[in-house]
PDB file of N, CA and C in Angstrom:
ATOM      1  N   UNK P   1    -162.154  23.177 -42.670  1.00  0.00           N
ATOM      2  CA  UNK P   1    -162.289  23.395 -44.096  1.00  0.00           C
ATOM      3  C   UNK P   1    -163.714  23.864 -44.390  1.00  0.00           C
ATOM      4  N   UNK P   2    -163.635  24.736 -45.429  1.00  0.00           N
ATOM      5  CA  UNK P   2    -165.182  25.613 -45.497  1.00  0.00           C
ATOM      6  C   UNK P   2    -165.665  25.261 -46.985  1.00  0.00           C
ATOM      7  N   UNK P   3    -166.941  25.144 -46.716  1.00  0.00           N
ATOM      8  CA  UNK P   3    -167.741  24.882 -48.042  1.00  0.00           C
ATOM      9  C   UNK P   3    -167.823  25.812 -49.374  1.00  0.00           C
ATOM     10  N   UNK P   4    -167.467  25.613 -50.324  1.00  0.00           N
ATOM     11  CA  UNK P   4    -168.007  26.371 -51.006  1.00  0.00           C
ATOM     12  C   UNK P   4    -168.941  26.768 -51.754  1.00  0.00           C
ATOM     13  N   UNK P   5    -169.663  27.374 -52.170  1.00  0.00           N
ATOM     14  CA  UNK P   5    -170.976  27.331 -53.040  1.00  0.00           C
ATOM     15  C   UNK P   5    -170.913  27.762 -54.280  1.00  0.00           C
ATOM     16  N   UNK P   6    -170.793  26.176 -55.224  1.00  0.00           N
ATOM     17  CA  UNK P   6    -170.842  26.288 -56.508  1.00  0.00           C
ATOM     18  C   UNK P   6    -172.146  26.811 -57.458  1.00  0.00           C
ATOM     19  N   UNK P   7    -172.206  28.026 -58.121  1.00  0.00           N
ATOM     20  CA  UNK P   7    -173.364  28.053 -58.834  1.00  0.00           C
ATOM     21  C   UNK P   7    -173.023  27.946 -60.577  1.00  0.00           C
ATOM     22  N   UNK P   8    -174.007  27.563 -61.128  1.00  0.00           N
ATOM     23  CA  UNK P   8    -173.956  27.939 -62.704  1.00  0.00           C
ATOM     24  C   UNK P   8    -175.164  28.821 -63.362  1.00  0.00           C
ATOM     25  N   UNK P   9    -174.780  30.366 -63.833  1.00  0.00           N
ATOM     26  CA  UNK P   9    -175.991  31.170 -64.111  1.00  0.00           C
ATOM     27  C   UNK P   9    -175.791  31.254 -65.604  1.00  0.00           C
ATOM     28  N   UNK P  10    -177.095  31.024 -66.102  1.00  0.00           N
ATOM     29  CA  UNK P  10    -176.911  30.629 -67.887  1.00  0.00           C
ATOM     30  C   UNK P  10    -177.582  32.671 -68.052  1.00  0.00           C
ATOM     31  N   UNK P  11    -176.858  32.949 -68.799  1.00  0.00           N
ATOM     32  CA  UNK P  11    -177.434  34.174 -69.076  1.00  0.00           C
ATOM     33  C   UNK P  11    -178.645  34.088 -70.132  1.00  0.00           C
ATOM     34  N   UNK P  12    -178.840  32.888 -70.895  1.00  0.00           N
ATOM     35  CA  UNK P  12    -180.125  32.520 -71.614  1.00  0.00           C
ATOM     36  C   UNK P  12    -180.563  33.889 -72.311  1.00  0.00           C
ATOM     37  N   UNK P  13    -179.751  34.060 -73.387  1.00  0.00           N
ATOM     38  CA  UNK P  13    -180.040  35.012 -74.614  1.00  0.00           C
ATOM     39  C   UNK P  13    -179.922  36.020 -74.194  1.00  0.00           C
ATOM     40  N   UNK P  14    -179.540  36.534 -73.322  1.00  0.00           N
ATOM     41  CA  UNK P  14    -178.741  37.775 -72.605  1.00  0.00           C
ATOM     42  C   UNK P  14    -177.360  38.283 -73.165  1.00  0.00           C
ATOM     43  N   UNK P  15    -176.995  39.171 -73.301  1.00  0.00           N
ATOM     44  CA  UNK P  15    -175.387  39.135 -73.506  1.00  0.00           C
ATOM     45  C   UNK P  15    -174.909  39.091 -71.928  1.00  0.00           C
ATOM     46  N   UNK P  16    -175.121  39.922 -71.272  1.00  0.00           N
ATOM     47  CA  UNK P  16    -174.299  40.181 -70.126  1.00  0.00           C
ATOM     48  C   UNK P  16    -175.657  40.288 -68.876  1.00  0.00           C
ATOM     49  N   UNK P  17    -175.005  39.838 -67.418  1.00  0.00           N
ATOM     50  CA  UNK P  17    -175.421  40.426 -66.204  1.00  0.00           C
ATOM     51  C   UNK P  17    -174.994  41.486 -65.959  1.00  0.00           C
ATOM     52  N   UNK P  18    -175.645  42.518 -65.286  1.00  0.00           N
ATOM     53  CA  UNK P  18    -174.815  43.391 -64.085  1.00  0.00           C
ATOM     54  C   UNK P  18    -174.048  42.447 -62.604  1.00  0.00           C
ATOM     55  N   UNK P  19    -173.096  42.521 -62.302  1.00  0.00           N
ATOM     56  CA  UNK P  19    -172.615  42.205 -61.150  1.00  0.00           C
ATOM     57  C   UNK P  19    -173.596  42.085 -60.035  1.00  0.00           C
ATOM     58  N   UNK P  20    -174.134  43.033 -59.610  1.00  0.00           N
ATOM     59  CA  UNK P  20    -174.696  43.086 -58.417  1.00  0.00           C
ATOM     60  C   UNK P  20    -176.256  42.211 -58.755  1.00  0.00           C
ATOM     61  N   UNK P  21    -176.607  42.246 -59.381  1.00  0.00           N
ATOM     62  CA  UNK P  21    -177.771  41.446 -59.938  1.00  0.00           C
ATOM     63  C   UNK P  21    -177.148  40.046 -59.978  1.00  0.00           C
ATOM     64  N   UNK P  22    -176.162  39.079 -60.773  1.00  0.00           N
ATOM     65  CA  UNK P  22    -175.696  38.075 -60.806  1.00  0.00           C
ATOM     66  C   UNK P  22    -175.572  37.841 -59.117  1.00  0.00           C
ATOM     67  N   UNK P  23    -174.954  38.333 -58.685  1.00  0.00           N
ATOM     68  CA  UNK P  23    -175.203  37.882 -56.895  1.00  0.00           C
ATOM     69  C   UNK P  23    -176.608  37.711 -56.233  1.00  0.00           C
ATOM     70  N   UNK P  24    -177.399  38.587 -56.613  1.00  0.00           N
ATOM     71  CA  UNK P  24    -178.011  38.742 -55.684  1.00  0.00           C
ATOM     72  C   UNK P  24    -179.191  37.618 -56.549  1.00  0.00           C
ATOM     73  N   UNK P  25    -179.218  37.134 -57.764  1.00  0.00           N
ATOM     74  CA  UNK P  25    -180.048  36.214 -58.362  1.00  0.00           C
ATOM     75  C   UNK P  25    -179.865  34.918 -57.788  1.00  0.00           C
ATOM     76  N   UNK P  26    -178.652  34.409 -57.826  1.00  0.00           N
ATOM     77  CA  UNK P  26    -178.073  33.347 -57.664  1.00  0.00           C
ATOM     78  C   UNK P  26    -178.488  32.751 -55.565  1.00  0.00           C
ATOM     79  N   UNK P  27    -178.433  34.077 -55.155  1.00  0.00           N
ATOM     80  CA  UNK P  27    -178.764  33.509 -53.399  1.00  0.00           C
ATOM     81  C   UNK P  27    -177.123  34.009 -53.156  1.00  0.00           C
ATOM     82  N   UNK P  28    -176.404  34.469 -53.703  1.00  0.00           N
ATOM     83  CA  UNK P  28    -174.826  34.841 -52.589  1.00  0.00           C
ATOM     84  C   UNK P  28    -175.333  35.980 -51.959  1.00  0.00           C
ATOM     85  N   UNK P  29    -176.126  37.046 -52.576  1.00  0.00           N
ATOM     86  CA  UNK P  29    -176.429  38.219 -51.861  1.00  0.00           C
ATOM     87  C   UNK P  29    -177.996  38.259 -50.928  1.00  0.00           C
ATOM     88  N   UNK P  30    -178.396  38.415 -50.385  1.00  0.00           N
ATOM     89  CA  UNK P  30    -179.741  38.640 -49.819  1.00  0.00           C
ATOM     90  C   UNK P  30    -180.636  39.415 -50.597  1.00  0.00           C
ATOM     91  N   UNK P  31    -180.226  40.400 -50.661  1.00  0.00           N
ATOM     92  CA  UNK P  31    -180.324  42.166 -51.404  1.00  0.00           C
ATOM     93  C   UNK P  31    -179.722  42.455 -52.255  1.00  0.00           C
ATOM     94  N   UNK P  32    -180.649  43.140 -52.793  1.00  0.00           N
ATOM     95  CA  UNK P  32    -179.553  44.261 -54.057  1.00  0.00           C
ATOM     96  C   UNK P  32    -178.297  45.067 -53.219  1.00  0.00           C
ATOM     97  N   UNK P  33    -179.070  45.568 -51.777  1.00  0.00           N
ATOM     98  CA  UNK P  33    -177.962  46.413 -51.493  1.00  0.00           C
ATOM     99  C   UNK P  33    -176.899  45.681 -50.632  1.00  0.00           C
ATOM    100  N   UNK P  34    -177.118  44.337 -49.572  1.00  0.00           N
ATOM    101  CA  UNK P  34    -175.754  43.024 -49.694  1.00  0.00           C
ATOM    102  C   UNK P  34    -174.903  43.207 -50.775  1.00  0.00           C
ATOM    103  N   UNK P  35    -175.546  42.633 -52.400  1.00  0.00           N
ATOM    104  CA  UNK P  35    -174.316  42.735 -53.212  1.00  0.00           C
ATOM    105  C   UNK P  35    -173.566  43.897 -53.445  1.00  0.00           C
ATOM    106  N   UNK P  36    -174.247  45.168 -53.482  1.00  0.00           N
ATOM    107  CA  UNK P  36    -173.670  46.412 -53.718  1.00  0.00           C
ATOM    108  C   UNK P  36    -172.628  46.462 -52.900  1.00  0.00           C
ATOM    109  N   UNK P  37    -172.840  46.263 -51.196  1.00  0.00           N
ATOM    110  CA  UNK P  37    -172.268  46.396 -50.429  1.00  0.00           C
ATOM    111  C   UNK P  37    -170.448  45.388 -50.758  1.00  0.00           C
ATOM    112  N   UNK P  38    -170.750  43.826 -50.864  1.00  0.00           N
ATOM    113  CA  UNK P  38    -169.773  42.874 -51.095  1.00  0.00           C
ATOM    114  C   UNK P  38    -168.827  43.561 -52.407  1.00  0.00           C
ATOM    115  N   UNK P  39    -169.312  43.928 -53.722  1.00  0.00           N
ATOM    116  CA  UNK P  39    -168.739  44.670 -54.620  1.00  0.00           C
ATOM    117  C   UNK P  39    -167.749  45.721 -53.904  1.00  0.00           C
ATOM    118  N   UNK P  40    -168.604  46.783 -52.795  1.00  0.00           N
ATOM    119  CA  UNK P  40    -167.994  47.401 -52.950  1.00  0.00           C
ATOM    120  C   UNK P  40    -166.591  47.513 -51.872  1.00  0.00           C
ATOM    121  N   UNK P  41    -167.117  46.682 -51.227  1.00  0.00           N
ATOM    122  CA  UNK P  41    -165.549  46.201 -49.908  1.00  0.00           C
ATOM    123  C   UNK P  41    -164.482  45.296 -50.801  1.00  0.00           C
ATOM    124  N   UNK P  42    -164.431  45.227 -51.899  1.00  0.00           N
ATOM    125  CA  UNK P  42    -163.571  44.179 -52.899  1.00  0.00           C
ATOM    126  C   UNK P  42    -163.681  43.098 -52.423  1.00  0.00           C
ATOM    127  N   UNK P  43    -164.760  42.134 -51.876  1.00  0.00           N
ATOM    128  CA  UNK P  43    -165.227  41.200 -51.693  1.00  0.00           C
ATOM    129  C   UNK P  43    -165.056  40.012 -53.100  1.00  0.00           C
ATOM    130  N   UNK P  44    -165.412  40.426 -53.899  1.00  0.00           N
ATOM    131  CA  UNK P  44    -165.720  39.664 -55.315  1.00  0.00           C
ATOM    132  C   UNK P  44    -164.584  40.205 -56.300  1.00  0.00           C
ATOM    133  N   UNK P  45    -164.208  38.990 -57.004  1.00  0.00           N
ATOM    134  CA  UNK P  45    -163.573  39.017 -58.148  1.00  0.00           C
ATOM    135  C   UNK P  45    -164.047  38.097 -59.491  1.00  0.00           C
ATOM    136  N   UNK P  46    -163.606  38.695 -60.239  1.00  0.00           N
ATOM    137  CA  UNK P  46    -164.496  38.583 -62.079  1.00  0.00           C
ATOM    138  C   UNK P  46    -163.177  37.813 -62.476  1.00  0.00           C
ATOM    139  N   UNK P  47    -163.132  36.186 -62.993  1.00  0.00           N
ATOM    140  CA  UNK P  47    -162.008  36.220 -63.545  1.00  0.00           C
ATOM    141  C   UNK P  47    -160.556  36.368 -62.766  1.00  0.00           C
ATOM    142  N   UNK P  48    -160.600  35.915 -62.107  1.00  0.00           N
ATOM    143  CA  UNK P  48    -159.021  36.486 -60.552  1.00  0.00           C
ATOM    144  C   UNK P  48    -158.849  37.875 -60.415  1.00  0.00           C
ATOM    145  N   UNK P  49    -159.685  38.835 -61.168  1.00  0.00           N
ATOM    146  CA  UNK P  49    -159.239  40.232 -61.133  1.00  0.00           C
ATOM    147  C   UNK P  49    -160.381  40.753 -59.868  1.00  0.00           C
ATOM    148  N   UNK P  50    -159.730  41.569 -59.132  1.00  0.00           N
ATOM    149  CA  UNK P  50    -160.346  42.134 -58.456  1.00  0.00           C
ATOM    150  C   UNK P  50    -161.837  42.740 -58.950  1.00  0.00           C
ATOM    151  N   UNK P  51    -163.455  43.410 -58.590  1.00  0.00           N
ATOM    152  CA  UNK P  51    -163.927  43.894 -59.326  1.00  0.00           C
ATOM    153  C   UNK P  51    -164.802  44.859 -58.643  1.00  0.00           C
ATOM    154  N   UNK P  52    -164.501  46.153 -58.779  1.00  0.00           N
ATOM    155  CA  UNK P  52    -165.675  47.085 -57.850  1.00  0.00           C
ATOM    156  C   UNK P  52    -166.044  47.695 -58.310  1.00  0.00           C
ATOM    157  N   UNK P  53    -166.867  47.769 -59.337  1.00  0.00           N
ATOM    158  CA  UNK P  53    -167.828  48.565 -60.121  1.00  0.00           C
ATOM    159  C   UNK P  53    -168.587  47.396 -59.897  1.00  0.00           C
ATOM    160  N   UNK P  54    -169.906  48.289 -58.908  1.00  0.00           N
ATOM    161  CA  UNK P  54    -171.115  47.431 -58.833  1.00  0.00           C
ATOM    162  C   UNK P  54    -171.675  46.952 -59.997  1.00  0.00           C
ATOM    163  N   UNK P  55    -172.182  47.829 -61.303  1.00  0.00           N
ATOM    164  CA  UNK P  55    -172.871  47.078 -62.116  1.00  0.00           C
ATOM    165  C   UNK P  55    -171.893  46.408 -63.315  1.00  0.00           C
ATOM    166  N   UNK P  56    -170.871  46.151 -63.005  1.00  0.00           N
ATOM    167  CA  UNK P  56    -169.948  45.364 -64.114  1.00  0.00           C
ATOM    168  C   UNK P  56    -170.742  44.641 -65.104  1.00  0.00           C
ATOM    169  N   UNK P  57    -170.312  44.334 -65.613  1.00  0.00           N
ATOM    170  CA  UNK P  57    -171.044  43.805 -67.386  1.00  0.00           C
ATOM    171  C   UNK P  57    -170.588  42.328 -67.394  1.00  0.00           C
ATOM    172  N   UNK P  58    -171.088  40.730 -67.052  1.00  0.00           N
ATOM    173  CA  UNK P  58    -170.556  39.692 -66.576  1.00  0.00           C
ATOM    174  C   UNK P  58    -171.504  39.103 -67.799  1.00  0.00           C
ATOM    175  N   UNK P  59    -169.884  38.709 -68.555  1.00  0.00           N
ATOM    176  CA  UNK P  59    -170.294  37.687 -69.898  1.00  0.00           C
ATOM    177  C   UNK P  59    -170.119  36.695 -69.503  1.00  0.00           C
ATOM    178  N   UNK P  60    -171.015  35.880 -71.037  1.00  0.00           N
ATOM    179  CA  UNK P  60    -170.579  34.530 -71.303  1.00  0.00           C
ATOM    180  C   UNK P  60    -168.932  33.937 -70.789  1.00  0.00           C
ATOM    181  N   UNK P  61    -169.018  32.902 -69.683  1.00  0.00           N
ATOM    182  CA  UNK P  61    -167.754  31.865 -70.018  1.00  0.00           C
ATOM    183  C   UNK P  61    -166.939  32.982 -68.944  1.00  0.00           C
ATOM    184  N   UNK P  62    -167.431  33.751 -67.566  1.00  0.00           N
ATOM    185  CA  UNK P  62    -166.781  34.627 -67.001  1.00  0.00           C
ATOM    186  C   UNK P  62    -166.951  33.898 -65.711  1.00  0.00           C
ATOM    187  N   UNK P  63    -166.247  34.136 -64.999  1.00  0.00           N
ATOM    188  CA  UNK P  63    -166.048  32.965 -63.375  1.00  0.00           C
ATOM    189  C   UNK P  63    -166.196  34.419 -62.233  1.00  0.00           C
ATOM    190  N   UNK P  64    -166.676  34.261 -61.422  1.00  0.00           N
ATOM    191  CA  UNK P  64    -167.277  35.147 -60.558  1.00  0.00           C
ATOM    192  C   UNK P  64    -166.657  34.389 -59.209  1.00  0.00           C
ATOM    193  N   UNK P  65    -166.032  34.767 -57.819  1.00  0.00           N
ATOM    194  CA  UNK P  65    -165.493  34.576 -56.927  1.00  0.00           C
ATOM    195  C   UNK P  65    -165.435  35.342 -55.764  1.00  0.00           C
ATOM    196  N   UNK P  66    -165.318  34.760 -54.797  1.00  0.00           N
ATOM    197  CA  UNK P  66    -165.577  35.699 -53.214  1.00  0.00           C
ATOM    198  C   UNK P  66    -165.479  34.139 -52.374  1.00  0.00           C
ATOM    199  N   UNK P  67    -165.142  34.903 -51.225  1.00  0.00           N
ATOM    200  CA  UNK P  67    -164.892  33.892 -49.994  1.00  0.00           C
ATOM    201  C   UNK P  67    -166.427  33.532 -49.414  1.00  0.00           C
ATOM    202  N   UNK P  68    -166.150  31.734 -50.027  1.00  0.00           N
ATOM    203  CA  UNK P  68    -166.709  30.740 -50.007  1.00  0.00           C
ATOM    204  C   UNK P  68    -168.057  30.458 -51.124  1.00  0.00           C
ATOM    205  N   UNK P  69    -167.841  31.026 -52.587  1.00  0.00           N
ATOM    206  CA  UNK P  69    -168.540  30.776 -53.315  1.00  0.00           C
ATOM    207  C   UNK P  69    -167.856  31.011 -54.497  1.00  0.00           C
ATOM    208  N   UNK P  70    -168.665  30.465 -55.735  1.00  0.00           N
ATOM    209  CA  UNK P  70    -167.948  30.600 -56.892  1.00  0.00           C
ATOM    210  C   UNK P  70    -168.960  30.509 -57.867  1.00  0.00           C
ATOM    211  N   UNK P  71    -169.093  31.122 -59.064  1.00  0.00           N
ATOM    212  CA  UNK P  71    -170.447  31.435 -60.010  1.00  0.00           C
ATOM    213  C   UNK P  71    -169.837  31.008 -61.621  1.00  0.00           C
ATOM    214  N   UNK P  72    -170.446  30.500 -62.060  1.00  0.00           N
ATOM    215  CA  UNK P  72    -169.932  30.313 -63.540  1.00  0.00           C
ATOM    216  C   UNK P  72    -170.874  30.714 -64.641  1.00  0.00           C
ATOM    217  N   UNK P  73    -170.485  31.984 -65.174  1.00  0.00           N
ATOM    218  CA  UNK P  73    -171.569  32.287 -66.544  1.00  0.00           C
ATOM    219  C   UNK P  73    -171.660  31.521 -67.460  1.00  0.00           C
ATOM    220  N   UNK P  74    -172.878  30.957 -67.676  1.00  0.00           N
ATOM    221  CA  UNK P  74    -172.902  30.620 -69.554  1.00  0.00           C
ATOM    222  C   UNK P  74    -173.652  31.286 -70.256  1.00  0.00           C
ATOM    223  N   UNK P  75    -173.528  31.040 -71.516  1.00  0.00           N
ATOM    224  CA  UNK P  75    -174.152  31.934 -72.634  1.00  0.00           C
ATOM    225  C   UNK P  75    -175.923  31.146 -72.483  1.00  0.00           C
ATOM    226  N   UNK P  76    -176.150  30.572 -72.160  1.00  0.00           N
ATOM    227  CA  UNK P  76    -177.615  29.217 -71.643  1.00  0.00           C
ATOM    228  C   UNK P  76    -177.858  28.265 -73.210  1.00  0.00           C
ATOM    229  N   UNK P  77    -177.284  28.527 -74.160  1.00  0.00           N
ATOM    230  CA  UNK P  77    -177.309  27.333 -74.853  1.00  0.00           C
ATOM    231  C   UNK P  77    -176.625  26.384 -75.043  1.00  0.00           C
ATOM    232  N   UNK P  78    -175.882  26.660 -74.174  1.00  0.00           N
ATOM    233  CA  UNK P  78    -174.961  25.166 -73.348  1.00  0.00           C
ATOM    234  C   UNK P  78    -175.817  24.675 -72.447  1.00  0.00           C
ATOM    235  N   UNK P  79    -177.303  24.575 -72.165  1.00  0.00           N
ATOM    236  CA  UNK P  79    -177.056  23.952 -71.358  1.00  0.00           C
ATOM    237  C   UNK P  79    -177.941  22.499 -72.054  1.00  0.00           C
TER     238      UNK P  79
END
């Protein structure tokens, strides 16, 4: 059984991340160009939907996913 790696990224008065930035902030990606890369093998999904547009637009209250991690947006005044 494999670990997973729970994160929570508050977008803190942001509307949105880019995708490949939300990875690569958080520690799932190494690099900008790791996440580009994971995006673009359909590695990651937004929400259960598949997602390969590297710079996707990742709102408030949006769940981010890939094998063996998992990301949860907030708006950051939740926290």
């Amino acid at each position: 059984m494999s670990d997973i790696v729970k994160e929570i990224f508050y977008l803190e008065g942001h509307p949105h991340i880019a995708l490949n930035n939300l990875l690569k902030m958080t520690g799932i990606a190494d690099t900008g160009g790791q996440a580009k890369w994971m995006v673009g093998e359909g590695l990651v999904q937004v929400d259960g939907e598949l997602e390969l547009r590297k710079t996707a637009k990742i709102l408030a209250n949006s769940k981010v996913t890939g094998e063996g991690f998992e990301i949860t947006v907030l708006a950051g005044d939740e926290i």
